Coordinates of C-alpha atoms in Angstrom, one line a residue:
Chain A
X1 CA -71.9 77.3 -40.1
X2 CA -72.8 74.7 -42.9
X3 CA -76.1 75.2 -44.8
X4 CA -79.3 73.3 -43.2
X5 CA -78.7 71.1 -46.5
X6 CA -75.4 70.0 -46.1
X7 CA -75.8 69.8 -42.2
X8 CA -78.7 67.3 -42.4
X9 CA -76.7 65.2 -44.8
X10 CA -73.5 65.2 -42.9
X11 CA -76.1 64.1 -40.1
X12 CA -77.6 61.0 -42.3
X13 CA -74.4 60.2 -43.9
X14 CA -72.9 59.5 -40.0
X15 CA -75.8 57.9 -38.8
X16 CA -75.1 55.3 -42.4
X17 CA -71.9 55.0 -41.2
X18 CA -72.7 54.1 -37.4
X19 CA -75.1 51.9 -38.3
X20 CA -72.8 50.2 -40.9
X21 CA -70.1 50.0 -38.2
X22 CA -72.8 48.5 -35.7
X23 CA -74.1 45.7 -37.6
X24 CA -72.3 42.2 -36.3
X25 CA -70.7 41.5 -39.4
X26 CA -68.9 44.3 -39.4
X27 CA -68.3 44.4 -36.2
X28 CA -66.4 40.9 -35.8
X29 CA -64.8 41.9 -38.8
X30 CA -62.9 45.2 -37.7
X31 CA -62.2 43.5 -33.7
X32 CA -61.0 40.0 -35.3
X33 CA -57.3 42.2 -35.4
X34 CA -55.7 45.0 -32.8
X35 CA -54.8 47.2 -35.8
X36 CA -58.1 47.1 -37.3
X37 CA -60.0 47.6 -33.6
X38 CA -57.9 50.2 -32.6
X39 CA -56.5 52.0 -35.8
X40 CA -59.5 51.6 -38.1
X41 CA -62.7 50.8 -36.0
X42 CA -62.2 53.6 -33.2
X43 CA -61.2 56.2 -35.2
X44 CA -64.3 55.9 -37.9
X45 CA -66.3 55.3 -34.8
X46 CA -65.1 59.0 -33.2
X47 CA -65.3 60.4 -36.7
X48 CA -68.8 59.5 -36.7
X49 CA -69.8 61.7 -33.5
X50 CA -67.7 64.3 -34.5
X51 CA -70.0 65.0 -38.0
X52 CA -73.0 64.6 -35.6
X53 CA -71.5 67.3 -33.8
X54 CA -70.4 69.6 -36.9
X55 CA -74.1 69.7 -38.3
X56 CA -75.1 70.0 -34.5
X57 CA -73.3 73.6 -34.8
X58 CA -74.9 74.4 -37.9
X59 CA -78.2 73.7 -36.6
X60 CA -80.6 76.8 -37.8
X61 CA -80.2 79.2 -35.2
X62 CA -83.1 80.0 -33.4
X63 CA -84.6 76.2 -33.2
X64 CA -84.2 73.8 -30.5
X65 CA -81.2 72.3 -31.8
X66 CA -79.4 75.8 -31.5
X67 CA -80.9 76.6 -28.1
X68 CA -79.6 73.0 -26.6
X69 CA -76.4 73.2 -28.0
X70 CA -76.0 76.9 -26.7
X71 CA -77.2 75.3 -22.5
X72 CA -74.3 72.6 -23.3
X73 CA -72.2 74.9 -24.5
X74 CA -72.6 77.5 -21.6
X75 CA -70.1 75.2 -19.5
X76 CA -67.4 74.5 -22.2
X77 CA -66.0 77.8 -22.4
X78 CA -62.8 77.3 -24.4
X79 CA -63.5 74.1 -24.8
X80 CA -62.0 73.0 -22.0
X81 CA -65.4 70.5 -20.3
X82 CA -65.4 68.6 -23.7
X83 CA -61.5 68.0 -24.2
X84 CA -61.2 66.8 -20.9
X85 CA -64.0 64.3 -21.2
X86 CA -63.5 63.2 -24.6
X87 CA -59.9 62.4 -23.4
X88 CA -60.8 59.8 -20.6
X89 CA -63.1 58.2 -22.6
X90 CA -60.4 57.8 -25.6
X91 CA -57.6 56.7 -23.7
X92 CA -59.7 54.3 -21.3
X93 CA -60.5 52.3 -24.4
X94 CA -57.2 52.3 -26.1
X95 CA -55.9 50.4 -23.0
X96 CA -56.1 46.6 -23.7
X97 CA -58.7 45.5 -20.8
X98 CA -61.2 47.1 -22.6
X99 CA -60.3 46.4 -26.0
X100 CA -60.6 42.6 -25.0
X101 CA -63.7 43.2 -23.2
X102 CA -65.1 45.2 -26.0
X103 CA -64.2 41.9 -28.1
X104 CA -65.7 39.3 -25.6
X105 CA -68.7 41.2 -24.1
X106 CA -70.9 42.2 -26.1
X107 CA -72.5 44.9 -23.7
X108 CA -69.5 46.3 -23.4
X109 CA -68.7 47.0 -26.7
X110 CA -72.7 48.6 -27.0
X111 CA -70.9 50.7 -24.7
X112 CA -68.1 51.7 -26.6
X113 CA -70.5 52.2 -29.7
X114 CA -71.9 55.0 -27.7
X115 CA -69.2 56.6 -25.7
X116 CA -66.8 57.2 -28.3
X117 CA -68.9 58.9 -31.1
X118 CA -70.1 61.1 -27.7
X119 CA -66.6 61.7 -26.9
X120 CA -65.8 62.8 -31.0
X121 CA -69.1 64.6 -31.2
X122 CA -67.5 66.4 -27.8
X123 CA -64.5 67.5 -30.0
X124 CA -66.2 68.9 -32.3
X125 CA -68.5 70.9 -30.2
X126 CA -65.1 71.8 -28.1
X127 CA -62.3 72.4 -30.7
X128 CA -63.3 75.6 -32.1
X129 CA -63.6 77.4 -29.3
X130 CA -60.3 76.0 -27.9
X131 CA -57.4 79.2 -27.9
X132 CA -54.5 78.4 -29.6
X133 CA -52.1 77.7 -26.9
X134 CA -54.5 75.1 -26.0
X135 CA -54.8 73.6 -29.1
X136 CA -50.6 73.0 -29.2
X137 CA -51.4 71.7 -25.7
X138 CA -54.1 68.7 -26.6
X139 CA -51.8 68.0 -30.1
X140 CA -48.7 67.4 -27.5
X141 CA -51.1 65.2 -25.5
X142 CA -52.3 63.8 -28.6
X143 CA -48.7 62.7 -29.3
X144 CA -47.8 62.3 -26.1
X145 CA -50.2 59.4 -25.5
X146 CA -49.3 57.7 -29.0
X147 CA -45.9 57.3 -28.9
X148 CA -46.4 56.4 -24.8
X149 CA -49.4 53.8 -26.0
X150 CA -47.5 52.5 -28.8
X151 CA -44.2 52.0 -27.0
X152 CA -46.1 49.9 -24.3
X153 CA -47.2 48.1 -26.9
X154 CA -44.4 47.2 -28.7
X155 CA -42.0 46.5 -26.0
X156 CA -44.1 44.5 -23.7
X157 CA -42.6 41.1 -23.0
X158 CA -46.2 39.7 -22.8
X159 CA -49.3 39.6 -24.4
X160 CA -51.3 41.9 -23.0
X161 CA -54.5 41.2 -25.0
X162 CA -56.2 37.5 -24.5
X163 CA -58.4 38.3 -27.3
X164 CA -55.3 39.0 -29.8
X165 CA -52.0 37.4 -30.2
X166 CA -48.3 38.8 -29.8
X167 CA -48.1 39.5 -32.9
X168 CA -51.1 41.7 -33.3
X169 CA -50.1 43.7 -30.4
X170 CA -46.6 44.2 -31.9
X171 CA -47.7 45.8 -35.0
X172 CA -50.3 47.9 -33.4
X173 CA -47.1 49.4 -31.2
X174 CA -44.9 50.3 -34.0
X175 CA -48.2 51.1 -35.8
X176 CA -48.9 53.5 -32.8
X177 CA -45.5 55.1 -33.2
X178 CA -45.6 55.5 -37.1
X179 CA -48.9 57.7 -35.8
X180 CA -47.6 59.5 -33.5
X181 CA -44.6 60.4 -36.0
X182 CA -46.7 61.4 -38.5
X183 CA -49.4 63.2 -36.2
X184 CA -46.0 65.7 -35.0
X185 CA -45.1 66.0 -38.6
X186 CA -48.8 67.7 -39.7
X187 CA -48.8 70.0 -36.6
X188 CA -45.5 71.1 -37.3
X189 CA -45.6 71.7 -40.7
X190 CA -47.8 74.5 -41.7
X191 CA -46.2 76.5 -38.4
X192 CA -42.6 75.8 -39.4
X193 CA -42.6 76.0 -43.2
X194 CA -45.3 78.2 -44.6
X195 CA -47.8 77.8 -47.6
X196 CA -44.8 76.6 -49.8
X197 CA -45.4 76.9 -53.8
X198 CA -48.5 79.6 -53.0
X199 CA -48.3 82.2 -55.4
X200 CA -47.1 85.6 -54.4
X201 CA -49.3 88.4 -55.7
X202 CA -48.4 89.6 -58.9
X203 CA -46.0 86.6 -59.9
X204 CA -47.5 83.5 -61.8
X205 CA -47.0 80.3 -61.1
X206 CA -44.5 78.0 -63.3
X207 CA -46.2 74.8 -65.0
X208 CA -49.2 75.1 -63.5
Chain B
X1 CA -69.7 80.7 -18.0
X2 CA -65.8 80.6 -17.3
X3 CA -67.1 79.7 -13.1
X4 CA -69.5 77.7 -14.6
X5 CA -67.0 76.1 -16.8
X6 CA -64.1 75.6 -14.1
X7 CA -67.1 74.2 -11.7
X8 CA -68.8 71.1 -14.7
X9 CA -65.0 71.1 -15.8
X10 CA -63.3 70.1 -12.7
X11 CA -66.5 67.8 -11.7
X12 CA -66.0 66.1 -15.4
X13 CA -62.2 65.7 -14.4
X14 CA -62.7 64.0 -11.1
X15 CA -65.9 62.0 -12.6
X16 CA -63.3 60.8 -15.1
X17 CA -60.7 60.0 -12.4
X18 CA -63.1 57.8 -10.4
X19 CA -64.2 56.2 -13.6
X20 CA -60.2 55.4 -14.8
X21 CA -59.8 54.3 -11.0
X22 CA -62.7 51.9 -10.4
X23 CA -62.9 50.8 -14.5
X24 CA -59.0 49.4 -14.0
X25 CA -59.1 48.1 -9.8
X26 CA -57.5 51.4 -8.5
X27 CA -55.3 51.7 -11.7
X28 CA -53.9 47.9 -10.9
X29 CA -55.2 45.7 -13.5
X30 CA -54.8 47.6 -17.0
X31 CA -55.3 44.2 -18.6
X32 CA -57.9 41.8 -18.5
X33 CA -55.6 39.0 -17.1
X34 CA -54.7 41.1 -14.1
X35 CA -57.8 41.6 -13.9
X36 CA -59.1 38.0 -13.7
X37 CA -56.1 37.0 -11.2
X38 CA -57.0 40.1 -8.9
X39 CA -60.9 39.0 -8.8
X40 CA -60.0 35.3 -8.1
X41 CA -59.0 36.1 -5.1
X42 CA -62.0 37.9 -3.6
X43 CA -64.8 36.2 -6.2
X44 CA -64.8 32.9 -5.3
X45 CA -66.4 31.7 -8.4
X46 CA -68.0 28.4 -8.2
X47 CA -67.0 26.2 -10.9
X48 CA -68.8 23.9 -13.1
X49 CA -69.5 20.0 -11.9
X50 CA -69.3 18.8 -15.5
X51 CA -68.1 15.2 -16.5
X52 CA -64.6 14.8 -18.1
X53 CA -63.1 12.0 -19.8
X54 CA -60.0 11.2 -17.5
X55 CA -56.8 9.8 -18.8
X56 CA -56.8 6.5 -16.8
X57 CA -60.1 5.7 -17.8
X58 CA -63.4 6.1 -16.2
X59 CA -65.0 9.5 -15.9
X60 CA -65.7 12.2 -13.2
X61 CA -66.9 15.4 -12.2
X62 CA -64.6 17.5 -9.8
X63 CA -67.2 17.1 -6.7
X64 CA -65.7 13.2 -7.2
X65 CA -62.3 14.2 -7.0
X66 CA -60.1 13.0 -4.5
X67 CA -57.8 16.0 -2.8
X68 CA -59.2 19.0 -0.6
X69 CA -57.3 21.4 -3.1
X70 CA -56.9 21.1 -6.7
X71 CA -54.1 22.6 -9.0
X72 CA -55.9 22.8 -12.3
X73 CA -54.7 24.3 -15.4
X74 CA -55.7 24.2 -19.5
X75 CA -53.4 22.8 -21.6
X76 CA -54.3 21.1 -25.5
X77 CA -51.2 18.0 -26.2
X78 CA -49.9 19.3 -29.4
X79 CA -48.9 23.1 -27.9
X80 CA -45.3 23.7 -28.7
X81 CA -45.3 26.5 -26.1
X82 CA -46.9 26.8 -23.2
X83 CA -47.8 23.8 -22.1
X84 CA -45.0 21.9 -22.5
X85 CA -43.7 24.9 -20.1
X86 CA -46.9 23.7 -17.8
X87 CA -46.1 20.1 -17.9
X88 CA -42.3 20.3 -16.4
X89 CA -44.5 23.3 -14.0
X90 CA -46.5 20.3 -13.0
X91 CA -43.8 17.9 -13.0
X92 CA -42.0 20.4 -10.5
X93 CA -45.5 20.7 -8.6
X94 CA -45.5 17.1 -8.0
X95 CA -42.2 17.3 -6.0
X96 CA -43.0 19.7 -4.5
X97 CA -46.2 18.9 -2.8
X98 CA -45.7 15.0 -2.8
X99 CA -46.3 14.8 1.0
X100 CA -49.6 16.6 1.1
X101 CA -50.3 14.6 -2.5
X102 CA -49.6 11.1 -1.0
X103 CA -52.1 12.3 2.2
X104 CA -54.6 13.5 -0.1
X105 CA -54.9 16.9 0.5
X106 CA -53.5 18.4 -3.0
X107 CA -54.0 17.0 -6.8
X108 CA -53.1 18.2 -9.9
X109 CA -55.8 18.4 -12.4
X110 CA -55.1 19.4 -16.2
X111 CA -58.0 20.1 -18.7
X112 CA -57.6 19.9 -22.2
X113 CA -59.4 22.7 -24.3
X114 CA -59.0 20.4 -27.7
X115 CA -61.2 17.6 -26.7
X116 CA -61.9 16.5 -30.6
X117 CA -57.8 16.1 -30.9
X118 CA -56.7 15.1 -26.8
X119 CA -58.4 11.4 -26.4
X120 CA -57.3 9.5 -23.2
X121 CA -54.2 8.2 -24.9
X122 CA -52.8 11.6 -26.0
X123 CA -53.4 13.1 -22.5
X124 CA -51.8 9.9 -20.7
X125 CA -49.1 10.5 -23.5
X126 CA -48.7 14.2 -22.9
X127 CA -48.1 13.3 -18.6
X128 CA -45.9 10.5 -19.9
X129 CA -43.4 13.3 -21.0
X130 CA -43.2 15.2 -17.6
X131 CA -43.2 12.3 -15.2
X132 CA -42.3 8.5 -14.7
X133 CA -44.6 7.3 -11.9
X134 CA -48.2 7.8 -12.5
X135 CA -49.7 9.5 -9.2
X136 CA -51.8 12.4 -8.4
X137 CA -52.0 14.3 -11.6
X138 CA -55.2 13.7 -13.2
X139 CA -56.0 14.9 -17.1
X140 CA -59.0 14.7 -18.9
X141 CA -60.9 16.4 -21.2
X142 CA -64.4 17.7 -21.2
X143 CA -66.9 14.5 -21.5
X144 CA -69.7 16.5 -24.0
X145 CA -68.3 19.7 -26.1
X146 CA -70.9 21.7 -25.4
X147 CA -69.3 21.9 -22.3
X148 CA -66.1 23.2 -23.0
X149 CA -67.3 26.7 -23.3
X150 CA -69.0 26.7 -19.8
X151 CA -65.3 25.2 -18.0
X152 CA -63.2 28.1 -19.7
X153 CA -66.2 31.0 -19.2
X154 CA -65.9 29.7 -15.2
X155 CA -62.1 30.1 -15.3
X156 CA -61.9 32.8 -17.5
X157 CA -59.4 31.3 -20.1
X158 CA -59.3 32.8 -23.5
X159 CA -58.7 30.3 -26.1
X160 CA -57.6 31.8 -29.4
X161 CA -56.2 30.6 -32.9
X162 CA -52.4 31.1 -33.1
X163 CA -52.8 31.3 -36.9
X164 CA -50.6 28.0 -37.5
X165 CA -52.7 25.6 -36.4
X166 CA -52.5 25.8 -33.1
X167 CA -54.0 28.1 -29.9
X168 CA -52.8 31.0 -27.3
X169 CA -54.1 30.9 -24.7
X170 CA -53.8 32.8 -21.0
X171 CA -52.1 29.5 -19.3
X172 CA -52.1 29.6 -15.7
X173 CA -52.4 27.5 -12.8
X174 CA -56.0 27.9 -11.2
X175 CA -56.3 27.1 -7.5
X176 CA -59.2 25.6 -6.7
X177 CA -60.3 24.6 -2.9
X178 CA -62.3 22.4 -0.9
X179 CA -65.9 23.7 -1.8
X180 CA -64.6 23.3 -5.5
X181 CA -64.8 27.8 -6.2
X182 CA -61.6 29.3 -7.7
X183 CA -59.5 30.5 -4.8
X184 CA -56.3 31.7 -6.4
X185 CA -54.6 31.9 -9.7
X186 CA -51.0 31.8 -10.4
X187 CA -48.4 32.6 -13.5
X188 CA -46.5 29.5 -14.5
X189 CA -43.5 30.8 -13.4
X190 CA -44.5 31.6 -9.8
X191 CA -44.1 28.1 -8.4
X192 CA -43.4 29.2 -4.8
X193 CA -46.3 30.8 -4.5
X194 CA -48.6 28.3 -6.0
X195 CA -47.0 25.9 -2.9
X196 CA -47.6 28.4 -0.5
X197 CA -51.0 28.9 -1.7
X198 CA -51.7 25.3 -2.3
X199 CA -50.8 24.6 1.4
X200 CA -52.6 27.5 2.8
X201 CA -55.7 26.0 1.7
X202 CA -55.0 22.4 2.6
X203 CA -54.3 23.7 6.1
X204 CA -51.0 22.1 6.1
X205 CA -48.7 25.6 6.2
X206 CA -49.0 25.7 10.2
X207 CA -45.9 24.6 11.5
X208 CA -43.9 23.8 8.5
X209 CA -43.3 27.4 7.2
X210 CA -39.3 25.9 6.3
X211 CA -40.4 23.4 4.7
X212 CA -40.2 24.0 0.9

């Protein structure tokens, strides 16, 4: 649980950011590429939600914030309700119908700019109480999807975007796959080769 | 809570299923240009009675267009891609259908989406490449600007900046019927079926189903 300080500022600094992602300039700016839409924009965009939920969770315990989040919570046991939501609404707008109508329509990306913070503040309410096994379940899926996504991508004979060229899409795909590369590598890691270079008790540490 | 949680958790599943399953046409149209083509069919979208600058002269809006069915598509004259690959489509389209051209119930119509570059004399230029005999294949380009926005929103073509100069865009043949509403649209590629279509509309396709 974060202190009441640092909660309410993880909660302004998000709302900043939301806002800063909301505003038109900004906007045009990160969907004028794939890559930036889909790499940079949607990420920052969950990443905003999934503050708001943090400091949600280390709301003082007792107040309304608390008491809400516990009658949400009473249906996300393991965190399975949130994961499964939060994963429709990620995948639905990686695919590229929506990532040209969030370019072209302007209502539909208002949508967007609500549904995916929801679906990273769901992540965050949902990820702690997920068991383990479950976890290595949704980082498969994770991995699954961005190598399946990225493939698509890249190998498509067509454009599958009117709003972005061939290109675009290309680099996003092979983008996609570094991702999905990378994403195995930091779930693997820690599992398969240990706190390397942490001191063992009563040996020092060389050079440091 | 874990029979609550099984209950709201399958409900969020299926609630996400039906979303995936109505949000992409039944899971058939993952991309927007799927999407259009599949809607075409059913939408009927009327289309806008705006004035274009032909290339034989003269102006005209498509309620003044000769032909019960139109084969309309957007092209700009200095594309290196696809619609050069639309021009020899249209060339091929002109075969084709010459009998139901020559009794008026088919015409070819090509709109260019670069009216500041595609005068009269570029456009009759551009047809000059694909064909020797002038003859049911009108071009033009939108008479006022302004318009051009309203003429691609209707058709739902996505005109974007190919970064050298030029523009992508989703090329297609759009077919367009008697009450001037978009009835069907068609890759490049799939010729045979923008005959079959074409003569399904004109009403011509009784009788002469061996006749390609």
């Amino acid at each position: 649980m974060l202190p009441a300080a640092d909660s309410s500022r993880a909660l302004v600094s998000a709302a900043a950011l939301w806002l800063a992602l909301a505003a038109p300039a900004a906007r045009a700016w990160l969907e004028a590429g794939m890559v930036s839409h889909m790499l940079v924009q949607l990420p920052l965009l969950a990443g905003t939600g999934w503050c708001i939920g943090r400091a949600w969770m280390g709301s003082h315990p007792g107040g309304t914030g608390a008491r809400v989040l516990a009658s949400v919570q009473s249906f996300n046991a393991g965190g399975v309700t949130g994961l499964i939501a939060a994963t429709f609404v990620m995948v639905l707008w990686m695919l590229p119908r929506f990532l040209d109508l969030a370019r072209l329509d302007a209502a539909v990306d208002a949508l967007k700019f609500f549904s995916v913070p929801a679906a990273g503040l769901t992540v965050a309410l949902s990820w702690p109480r997920l068991p383990a096994i479950a976890r290595a379940v949704v980082h498969l899926e994770v991995i699954a999807t961005l190598l399946r996504f990225g493939w698509g991508y890249l190998a498509a004979e067509e454009r599958l975007c009117l709003a972005y060229l061939a290109e675009d899409q290309r680099l996003t795909g092979e983008l996609l796959l570094w991702l999905g590369a990378v994403y195995a590598v930091a779930v693997v890691w820690r599992p398969m080769f240990g706190n390397i270079g942490a001191g063992r008790p009563g040996m020092h540490r060389h050079g440091s | 809570m874990v029979r609550r949680t099984a209950t709201v958790a399958a409900l969020v599943f299926a609630a996400g299923l039906a979303l995936a399953h109505a949000a992409t046409d039944g899971f058939q149209a993952f991309t927007l240009e799927s999407a259009r083509r599949l809607h075409a069919l059913t939408a009927r979208t009327p289309l806008p009675d705006l004035a274009l600058d032909l290339a034989d002269g003269g102006s005209a809006r498509l309620s003044d267009m000769p032909g019960q069915v139109l084969l309309m598509d957007f092209v700009y004259t200095n594309c290196p891609t696809y619609c050069a690959a639309l021009g020899s489509v249209y060339a091929q389209l002109r075969q084709r259908l010459a009998d139901e051209i020559a009794a008026g119930k088919v015409r070819l119509v090509s709109i260019s989406f670069d009216p500041a570059r595609d005068g009269p004399a570029e456009l009759a230029a551009y047809r000059a490449r694909y064909i020797t005999e002038p003859g049911g294949w009108d071009l033009g380009r939108p008479a006022h600007t302004d318009d051009l926005e309203r003429w691609l929103k209707a058709f739902g073509v996505v005109v974007i900046p190919d970064g050298m100069g030029g523009y992508t865009h989703n090329a297609a043949v759009h077919v367009v019927g008697p009450d001037r509403r978009l009835a069907a649209i068609h890759g490049l590629e799939d010729i045979d079926a923008i005959v079959t279509t074409a003569r399904q509309i004109a009403g011509t396709n009784a009788g002469h189903v061996a006749s390609r």
